[in-house]
Coordinates of C-alpha atoms and ligand atoms in Angstrom, one line a residue:
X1 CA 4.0 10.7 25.9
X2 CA 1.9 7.6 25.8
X3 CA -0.1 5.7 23.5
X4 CA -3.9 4.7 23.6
X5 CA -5.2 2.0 21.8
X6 CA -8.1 3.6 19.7
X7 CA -11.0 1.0 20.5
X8 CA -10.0 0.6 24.1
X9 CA -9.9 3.2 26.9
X10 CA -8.3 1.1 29.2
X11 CA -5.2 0.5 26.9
X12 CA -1.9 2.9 27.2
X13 CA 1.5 1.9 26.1
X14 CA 4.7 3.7 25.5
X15 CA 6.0 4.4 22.3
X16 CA 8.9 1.8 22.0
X17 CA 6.3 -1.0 23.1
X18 CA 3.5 0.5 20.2
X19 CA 5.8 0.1 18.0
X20 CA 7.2 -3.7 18.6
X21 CA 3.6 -4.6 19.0
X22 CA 2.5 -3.0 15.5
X23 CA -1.4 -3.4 16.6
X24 CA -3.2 -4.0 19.7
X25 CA -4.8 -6.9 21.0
X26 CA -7.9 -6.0 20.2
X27 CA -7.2 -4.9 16.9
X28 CA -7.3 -1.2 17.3
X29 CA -4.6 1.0 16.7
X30 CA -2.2 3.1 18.7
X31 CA -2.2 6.7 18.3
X32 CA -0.3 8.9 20.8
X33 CA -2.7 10.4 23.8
X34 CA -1.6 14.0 22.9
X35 CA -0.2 15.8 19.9
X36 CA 2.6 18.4 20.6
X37 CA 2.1 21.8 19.3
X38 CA 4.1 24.1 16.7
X39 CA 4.1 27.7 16.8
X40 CA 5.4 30.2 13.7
X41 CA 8.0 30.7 15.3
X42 CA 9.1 26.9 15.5
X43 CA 8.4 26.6 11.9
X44 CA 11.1 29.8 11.2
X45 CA 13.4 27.9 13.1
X46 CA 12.9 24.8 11.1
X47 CA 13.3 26.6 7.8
X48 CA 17.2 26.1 7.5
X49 CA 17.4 23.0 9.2
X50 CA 18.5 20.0 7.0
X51 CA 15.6 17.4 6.1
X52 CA 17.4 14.9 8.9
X53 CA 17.2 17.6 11.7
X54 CA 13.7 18.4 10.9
X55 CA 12.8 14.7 11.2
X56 CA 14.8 14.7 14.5
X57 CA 12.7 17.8 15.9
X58 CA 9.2 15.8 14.9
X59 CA 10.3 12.7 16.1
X60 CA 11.7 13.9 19.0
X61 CA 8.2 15.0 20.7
X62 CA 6.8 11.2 20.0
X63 CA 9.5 9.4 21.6
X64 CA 10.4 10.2 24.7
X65 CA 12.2 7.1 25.7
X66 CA 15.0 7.7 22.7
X67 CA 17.8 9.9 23.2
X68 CA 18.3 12.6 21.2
X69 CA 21.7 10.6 20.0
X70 CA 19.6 7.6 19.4
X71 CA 17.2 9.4 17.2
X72 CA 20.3 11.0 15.7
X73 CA 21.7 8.0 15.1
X74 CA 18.1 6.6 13.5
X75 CA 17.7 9.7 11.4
X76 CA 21.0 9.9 9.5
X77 CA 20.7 5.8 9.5
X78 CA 18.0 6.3 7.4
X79 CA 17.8 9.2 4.9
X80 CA 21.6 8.6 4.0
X81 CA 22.6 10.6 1.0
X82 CA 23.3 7.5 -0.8
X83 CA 20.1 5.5 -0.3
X84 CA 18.1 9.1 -1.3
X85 CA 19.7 10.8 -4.7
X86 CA 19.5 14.7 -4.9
X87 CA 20.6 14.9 -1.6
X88 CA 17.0 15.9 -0.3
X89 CA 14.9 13.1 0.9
X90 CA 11.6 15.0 -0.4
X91 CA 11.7 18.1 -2.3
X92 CA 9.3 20.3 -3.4
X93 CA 9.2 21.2 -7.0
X94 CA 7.5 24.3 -8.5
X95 CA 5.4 23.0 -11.3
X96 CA 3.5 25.6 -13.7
X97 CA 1.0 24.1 -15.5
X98 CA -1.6 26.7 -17.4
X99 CA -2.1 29.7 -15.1
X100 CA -2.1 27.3 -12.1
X101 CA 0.9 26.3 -10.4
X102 CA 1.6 23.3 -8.0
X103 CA 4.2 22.2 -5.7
X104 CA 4.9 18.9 -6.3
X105 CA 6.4 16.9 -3.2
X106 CA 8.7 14.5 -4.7
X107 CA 8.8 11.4 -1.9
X108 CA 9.8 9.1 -4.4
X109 CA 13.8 9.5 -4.3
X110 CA 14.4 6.4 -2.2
X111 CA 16.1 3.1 -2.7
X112 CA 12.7 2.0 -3.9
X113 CA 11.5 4.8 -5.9
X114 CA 7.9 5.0 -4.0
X115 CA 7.1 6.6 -1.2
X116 CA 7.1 3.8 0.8
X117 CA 10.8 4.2 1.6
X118 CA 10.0 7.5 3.5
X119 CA 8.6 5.4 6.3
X120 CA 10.5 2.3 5.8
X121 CA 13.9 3.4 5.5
X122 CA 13.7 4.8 9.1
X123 CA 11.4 2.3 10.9
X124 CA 13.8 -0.7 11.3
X125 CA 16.0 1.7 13.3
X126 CA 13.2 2.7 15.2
X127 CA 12.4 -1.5 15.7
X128 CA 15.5 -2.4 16.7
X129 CA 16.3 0.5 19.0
X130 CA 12.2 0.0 20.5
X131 CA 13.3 -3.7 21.0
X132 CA 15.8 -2.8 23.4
X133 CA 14.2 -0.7 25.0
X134 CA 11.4 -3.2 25.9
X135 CA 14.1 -5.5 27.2
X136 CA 13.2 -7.5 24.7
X137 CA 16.1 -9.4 23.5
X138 CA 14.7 -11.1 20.6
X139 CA 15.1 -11.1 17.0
X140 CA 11.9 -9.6 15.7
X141 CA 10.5 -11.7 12.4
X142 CA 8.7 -9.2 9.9
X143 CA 6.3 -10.6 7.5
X144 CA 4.6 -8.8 5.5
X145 CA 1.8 -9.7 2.6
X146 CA 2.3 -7.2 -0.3
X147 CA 0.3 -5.9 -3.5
X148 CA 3.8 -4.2 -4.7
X149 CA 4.9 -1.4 -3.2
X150 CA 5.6 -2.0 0.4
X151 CA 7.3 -5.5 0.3
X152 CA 10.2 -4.1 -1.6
X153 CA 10.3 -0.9 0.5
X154 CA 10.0 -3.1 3.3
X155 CA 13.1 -5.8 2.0
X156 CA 15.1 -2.8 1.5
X157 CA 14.6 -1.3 5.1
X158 CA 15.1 -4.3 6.7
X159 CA 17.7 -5.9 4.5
X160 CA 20.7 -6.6 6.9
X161 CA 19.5 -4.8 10.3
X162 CA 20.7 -6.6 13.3
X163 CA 18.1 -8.4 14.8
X164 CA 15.4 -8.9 12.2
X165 CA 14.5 -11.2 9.6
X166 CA 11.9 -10.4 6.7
X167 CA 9.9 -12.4 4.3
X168 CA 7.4 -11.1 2.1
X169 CA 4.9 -13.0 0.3
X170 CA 3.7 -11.8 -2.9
X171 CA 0.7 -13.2 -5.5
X172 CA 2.0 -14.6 -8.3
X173 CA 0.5 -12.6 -10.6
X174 CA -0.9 -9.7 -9.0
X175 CA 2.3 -7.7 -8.8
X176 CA 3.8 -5.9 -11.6
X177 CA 6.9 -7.0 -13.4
X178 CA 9.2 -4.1 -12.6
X179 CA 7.5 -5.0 -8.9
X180 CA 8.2 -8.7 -9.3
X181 CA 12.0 -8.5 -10.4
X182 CA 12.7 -5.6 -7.9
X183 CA 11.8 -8.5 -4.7
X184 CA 13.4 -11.4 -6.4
X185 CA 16.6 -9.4 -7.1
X186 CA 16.9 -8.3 -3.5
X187 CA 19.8 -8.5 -1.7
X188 CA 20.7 -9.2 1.9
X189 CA 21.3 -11.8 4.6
X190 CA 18.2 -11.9 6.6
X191 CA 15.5 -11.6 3.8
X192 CA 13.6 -13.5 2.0
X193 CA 10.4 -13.5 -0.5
X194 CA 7.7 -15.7 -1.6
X195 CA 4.8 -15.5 -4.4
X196 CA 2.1 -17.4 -3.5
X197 CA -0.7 -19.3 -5.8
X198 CA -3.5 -16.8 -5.1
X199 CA -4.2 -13.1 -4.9
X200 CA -3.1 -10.2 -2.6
X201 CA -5.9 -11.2 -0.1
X202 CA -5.2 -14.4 0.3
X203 CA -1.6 -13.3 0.9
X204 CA -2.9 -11.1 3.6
X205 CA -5.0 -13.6 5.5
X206 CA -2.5 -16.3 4.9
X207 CA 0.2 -13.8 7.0
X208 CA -2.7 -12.9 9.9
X209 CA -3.0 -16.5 10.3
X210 CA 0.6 -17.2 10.7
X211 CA 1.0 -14.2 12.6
X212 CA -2.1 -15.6 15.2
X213 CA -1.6 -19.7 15.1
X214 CA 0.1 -20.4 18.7
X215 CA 2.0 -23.2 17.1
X216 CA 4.0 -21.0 15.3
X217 CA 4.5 -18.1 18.1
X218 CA 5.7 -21.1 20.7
X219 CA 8.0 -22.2 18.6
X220 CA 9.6 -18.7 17.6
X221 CA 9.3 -18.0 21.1
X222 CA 11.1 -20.9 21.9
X223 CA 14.2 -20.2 20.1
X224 CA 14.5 -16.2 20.6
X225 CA 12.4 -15.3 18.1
X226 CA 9.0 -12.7 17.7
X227 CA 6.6 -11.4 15.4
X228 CA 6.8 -7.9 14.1
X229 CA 4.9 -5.8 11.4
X230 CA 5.7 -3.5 8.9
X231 CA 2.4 -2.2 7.6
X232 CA 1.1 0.7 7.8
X233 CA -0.9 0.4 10.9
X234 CA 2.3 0.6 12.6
X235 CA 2.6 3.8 14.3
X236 CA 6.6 3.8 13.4
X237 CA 5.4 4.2 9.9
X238 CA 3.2 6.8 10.3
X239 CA 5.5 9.0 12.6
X240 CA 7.6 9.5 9.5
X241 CA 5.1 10.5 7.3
X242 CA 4.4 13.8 9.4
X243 CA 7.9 14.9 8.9
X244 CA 7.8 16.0 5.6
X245 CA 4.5 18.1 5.8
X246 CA 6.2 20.3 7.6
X247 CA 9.4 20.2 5.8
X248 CA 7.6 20.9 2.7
X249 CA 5.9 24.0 4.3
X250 CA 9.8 25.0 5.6
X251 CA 11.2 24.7 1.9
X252 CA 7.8 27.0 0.7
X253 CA 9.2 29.1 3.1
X254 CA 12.7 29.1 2.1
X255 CA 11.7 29.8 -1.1
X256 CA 9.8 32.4 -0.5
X257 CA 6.7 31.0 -1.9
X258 CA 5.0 31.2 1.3
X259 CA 5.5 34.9 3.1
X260 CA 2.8 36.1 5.8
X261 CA 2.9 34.1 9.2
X262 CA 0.3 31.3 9.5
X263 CA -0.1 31.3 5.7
X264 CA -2.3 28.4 4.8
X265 CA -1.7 25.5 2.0
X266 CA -4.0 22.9 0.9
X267 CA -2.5 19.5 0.7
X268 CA -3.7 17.0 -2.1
X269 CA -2.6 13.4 -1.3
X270 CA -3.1 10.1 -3.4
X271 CA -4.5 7.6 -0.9
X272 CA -4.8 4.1 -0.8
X273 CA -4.8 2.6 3.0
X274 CA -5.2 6.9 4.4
X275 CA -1.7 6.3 5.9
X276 CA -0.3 9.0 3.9
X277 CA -3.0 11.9 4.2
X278 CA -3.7 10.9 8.4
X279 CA 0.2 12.3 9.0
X280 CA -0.8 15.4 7.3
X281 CA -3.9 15.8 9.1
X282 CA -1.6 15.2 12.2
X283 CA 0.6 18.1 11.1
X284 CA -2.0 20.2 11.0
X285 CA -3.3 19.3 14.3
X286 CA 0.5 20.0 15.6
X287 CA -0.4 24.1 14.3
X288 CA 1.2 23.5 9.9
X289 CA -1.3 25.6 9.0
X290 CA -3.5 24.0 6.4
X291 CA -6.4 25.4 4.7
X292 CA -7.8 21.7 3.3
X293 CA -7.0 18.0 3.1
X294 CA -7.5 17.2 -0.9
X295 CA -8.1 12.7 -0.9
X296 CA -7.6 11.5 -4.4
X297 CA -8.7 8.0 -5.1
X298 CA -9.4 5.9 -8.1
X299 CA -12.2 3.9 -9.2
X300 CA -12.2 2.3 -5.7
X301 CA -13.7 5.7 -4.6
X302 CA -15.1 4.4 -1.1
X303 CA -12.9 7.3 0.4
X304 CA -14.6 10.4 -1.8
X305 CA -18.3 8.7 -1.1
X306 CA -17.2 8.7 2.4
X307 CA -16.0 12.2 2.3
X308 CA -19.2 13.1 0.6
X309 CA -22.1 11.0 2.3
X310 CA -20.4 10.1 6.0
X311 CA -21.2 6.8 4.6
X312 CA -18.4 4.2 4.0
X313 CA -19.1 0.7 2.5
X314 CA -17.1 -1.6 0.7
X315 CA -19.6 -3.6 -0.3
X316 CA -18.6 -2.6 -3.6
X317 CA -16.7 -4.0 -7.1
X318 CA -12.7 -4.1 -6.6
X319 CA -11.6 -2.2 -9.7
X320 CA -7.4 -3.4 -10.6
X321 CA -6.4 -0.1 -11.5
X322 CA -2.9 1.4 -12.9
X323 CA -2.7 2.9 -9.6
X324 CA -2.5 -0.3 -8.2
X325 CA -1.1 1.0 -4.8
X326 CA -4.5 2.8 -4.3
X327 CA -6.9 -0.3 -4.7
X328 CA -8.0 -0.9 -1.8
X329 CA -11.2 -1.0 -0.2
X330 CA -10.5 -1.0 3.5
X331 CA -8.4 1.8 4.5
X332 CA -7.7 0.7 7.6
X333 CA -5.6 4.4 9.0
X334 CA -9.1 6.0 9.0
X335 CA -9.6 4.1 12.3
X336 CA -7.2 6.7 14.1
X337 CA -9.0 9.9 12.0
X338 CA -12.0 9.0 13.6
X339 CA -10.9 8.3 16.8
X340 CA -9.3 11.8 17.0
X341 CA -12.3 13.6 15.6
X342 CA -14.8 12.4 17.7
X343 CA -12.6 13.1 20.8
X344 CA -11.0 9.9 21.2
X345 CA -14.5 8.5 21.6
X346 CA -12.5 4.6 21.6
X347 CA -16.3 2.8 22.3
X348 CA -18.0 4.7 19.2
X349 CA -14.7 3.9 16.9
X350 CA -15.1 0.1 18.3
X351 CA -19.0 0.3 17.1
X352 CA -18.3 1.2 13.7
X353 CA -15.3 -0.9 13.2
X354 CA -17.5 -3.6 14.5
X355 CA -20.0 -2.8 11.9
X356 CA -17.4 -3.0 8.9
X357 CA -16.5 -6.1 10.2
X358 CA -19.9 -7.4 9.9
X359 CA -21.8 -5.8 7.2
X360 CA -19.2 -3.7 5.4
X361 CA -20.7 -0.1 6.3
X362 CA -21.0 2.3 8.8
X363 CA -22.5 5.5 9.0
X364 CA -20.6 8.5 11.2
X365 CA -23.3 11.2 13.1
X366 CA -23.7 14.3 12.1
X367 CA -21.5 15.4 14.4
X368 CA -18.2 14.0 13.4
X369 CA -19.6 14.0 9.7
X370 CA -19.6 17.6 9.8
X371 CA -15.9 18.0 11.6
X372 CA -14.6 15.6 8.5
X373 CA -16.4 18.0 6.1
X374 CA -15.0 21.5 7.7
X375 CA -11.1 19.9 6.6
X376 CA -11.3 17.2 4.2
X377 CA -12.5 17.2 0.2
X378 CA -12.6 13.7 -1.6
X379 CA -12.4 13.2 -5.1
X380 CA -11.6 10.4 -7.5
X381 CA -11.0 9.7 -11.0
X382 CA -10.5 7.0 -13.8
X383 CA -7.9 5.0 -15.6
X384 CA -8.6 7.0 -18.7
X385 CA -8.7 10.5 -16.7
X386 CA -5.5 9.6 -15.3
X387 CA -3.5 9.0 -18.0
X388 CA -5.4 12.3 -19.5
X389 CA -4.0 14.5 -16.5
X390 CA -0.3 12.7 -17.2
X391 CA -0.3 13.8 -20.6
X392 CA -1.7 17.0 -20.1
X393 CA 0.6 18.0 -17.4
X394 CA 3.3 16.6 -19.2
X395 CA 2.7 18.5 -22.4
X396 CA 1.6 21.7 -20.3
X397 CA 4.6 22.2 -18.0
X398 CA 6.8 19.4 -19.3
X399 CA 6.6 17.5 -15.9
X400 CA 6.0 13.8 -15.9
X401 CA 4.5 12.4 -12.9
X402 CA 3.7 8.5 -12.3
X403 CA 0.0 7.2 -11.9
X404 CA -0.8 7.6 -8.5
X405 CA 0.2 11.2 -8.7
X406 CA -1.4 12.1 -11.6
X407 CA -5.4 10.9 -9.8
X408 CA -4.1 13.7 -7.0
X409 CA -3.3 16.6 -9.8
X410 CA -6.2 15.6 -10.9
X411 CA -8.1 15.6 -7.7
X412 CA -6.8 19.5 -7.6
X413 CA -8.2 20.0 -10.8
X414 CA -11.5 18.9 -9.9
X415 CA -10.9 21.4 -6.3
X416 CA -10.5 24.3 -8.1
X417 CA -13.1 24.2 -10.8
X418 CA -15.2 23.7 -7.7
X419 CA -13.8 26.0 -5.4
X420 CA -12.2 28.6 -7.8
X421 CA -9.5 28.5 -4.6
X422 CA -6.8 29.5 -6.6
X423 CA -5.1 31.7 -4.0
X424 CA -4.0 29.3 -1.5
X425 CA -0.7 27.6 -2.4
X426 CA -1.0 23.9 -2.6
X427 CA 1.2 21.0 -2.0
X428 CA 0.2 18.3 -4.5
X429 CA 2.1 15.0 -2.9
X430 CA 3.8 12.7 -5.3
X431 CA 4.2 8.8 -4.4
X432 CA 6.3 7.1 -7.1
X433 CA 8.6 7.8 -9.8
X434 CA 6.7 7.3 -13.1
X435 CA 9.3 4.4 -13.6
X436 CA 8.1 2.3 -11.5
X437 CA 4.9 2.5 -13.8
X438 CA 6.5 2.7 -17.0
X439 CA 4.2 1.1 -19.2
X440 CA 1.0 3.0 -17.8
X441 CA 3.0 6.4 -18.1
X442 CA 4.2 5.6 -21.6
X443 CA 1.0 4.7 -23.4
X444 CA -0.3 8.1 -21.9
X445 CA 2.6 9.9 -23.3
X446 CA 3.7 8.1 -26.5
X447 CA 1.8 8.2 -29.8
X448 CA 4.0 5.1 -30.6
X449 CA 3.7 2.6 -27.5
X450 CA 3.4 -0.9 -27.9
X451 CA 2.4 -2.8 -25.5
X452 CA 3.9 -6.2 -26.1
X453 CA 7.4 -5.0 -25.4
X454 CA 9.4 -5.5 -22.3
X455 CA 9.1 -3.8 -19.2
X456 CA 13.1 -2.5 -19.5
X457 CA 12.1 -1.8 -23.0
X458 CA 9.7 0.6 -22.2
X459 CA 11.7 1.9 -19.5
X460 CA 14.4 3.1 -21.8
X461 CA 11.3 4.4 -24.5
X462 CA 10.0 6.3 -21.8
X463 CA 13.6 8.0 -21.2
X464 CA 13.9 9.0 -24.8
X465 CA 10.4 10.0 -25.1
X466 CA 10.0 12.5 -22.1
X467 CA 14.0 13.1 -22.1
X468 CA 14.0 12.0 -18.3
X469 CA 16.2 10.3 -16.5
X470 CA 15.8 6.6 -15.6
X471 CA 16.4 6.6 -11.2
X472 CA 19.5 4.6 -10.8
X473 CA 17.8 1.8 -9.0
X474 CA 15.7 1.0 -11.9
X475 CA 18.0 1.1 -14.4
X476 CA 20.5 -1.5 -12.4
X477 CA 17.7 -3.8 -12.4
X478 CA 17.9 -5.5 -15.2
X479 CA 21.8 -6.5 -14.8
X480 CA 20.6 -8.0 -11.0
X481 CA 20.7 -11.4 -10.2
X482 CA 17.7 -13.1 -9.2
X483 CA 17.9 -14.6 -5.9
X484 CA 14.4 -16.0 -5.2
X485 CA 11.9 -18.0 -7.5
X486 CA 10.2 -19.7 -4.7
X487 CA 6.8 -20.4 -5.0
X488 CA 3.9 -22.2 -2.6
X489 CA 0.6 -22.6 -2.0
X490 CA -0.8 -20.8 0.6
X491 CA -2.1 -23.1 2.7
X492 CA 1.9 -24.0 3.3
X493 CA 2.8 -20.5 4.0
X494 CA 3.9 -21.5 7.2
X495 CA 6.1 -24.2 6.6
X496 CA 7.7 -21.7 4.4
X497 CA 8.1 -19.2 7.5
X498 CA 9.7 -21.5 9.5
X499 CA 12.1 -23.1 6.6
X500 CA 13.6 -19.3 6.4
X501 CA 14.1 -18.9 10.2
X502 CA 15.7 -22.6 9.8
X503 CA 13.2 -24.3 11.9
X504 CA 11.8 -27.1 9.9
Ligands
PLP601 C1 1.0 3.1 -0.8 C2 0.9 4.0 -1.9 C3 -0.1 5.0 -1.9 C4 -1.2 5.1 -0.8 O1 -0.7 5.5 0.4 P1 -1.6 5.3 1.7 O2 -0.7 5.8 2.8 O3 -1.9 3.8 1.8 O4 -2.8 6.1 1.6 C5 -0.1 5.9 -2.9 N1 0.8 5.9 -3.9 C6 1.8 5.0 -3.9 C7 2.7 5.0 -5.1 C8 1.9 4.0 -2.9 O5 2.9 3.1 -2.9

């Protein structure tokens, strides 16, 4: 199987080079040229497979230059039982709430307690292995500009993996505090983080810049070193991701929650950067049967307009929600839907990409508008409404469920008032433990919250509030040490760079 580059006919790449390259030169993406298809009866066989063999059965069709030992090898690396408490990587919870009932897909049982790790646990295996495979014999630097979420899952992936180095840079204040003291506690030889004086975007152009200036590449290049990417435009990110649609439909299965062959479910996902919902729009393309594609957003609801109008534009406000993970106004994974529902049509992708670059908007034809329409639903809602839907599904079916989830069960909510579609079983995905946004969770829950106590503080009121238990790598947080306090301006990002990789 190759790889195309979606604004670029002319580009094709294998798998192992897509994913040391992160993003193509021209600033498309890859996607792989063909998808591999999944009949009933491979589905049946999946059913009693354990959550590492399913990955190694999905990952196996995408890279045909690993070994089925190597994959092995990546697989088990990754979804350990001790990095992932339970001993399933994602399960699917029954959760009864009224006369409805949802199937929550808990991907929040990694190192990091977001779903994040899903992807990031397994892709500096996939790095390292792609590395050598390239003949590359370098030791692959990962930067990575952050608004939370990913720079710890990405420190926690990386930390100590032969061959890599990480540094993450953070804005000061634009990360939360549990966010904050989860990077500067984190341990390992080859990382390293960063807040700089500014926001998350100047973070994120501060690391493009770095990542382009010639300077910098020469001189990595010079003493064995290259750039790599974790974000979520790298295809070994998103190749996870489609693993656990299908395992989720397996366990259905195995529970006997879904029974007749071909048995449709709809799947409600809360996006940010449509990295998360795109894999399960790829599963379905591999045969999962799915009946719709639920997109939950929050006030930064350029997704649900787009979904609604085949109009997207940012030119919009930026809304800081307490879903901060979903704040985004340019989700750059959309790139690939489009390019696979218009028929890999890479010049008409390049258009509107090109338009967004220049005035923020682009309108889809008819055509394609109408193919988004037949299998996706957008809906958004609120701060308030969220922490509306936590309390009401938490005093409805005693289930507590972080921020980011709660704008999908609420997404469903809206779906079925609409649709009165109450027959199809429905996988509701769950991003982070409601933890990792304790005080947001806790003032929706507690008729007693204050909000000028500490973030461990109301970590533990939460606990005794909802009776839940804190996830382990929460509650060892406060006893870490911190290790980094580093902080510069972001015009001297790169001096910072090459003080970690000990060139300056
Ligand atoms: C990153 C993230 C999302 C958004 O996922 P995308 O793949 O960017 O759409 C949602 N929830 C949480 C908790 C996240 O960390």
């Amino acid at each position: 199987m190759n790889y195309k580059g979606t604004r670029d006919a002319t580009i094709t790449t294998t798998a192992a080079q897509a994913i040391v390259q992160g993003i193509s030169k021209d600033g498309g993406l890859f996607v792989p040229e063909t998808l591999p298809s999944y009949s009933y009866a491979d589905l049946v066989a999946m059913k009693d497979m354990q959550y590492t063999e399913r990955a190694a059965r999905v990952l196996s069709d995408f890279l045909p230059e690993f070994s089925a030992e190597e994959i092995k090898e990546c697989v088990s690396a990754a979804y350990a039982a001790e990095k992932f408490s339970g001993g399933h990587p994602a399960p699917v919870v029954s959760v009864r709430n009224g006369d409805t009932t949802m199937n929550v897909l808990e991907l929040w049982h990694g190192p990091t307690c977001a779903f994040k790790d899903m992807a990031l646990q397994l892709l500096p295996h996939l790095l390292t292995h792609s590395l050598k495979k390239t003949k590359c014999d370098k030791t692959a630097v990962i930067l990575v500009a952050t608004s939370g979420d990913t720079g710890k899952a990405a420190l926690e992936g990386f930390k100590d993996v032969e061959n890599t180095k990480i540094l993450v840079f953070y804005p000061e204040n634009g990360v939360s505090p549990m966010q904050k003291r989860q990077m500067n506690t984190q341990e390992g030889e080859n990382v390293s983080v960063c807040a700089i004086e500014g926001n998350f975007d100047d973070a994120q152009t501060g690391v493009k810049r770095i990542f382009v200036d010639p300077a910098v590449n020469e001189k990595l290049n010079q003493n064995g070193m290259l750039f790599s990417s974790a974000n979520s435009i790298n295809w070994g990110r998103l190749l996870p991701q489609i693993v656990y649609y299908f395992s989720a439909y397996c366990d259905l299965m195995a529970k006997g929650i879904l029974t007749q062959e071909g048995e449709k479910i709809n799947l409600v996902v809360p996006t940010g950067n449509f990295g998360n919902i795109l894999a399960g729009y790829y599963a379905m393309k591999m045969g999962l049967p799915v009946n719709k594609l639920i997109c939950a957003s929050n006030s930064n609801n350029v997704l649900t307009e787009f979904l609604n109008t085949g109009v997207y534009d940012r030119n919009r406000a930026f809304h800081a929600t307490i879903s901060p993970s979903m704040d985004i106004l340019i989700s750059s994974n959309l790139e690939r839907l489009l390019y696979d529902v218009t028929g890999h049509d890479a010049g008409k992708v390049a258009g509107w990409m090109q338009e967004l670059n220049t005035t923020g908007r682009y309108q889809v034809d008819d055509e394609t508008f109408a193919k988004l329409k037949a299998v996706f639903c957008g809906a958004y809602c609120d701060d308030e409404t969220t922490k509306a839907t936590i309390k009401e599904v938490f005093q409805g079916a005693g289930y507590l469920c972080d921020t980011h989830t709660a704008v999908a069960v609420n997404a469903y909510e809206q779906y079925l008032a609409k649709t009165g579609d109450k027959a199809t079983q429905t996988v509701v995905v769950s991003t982070a433990s409601p933890y990792k946004f304790a005080d947001a969770v806790l003032s929706a829950v507690s008729d007693s919250y204050d909000s000028g106590k500490s973030e461990f503080e109301k970590v533990e009121e939460l606990a005794q509030e909802t009776k839940t238990e804190i996830p382990a790598p929460i509650a060892g947080l406060e006893q870490k040490q911190v290790r980094f306090q580093n902080r510069c301006k972001k015009e001297n990002m790169s001096d910072v760079l090459l003080q970690m990789v000990h060139l300056k």
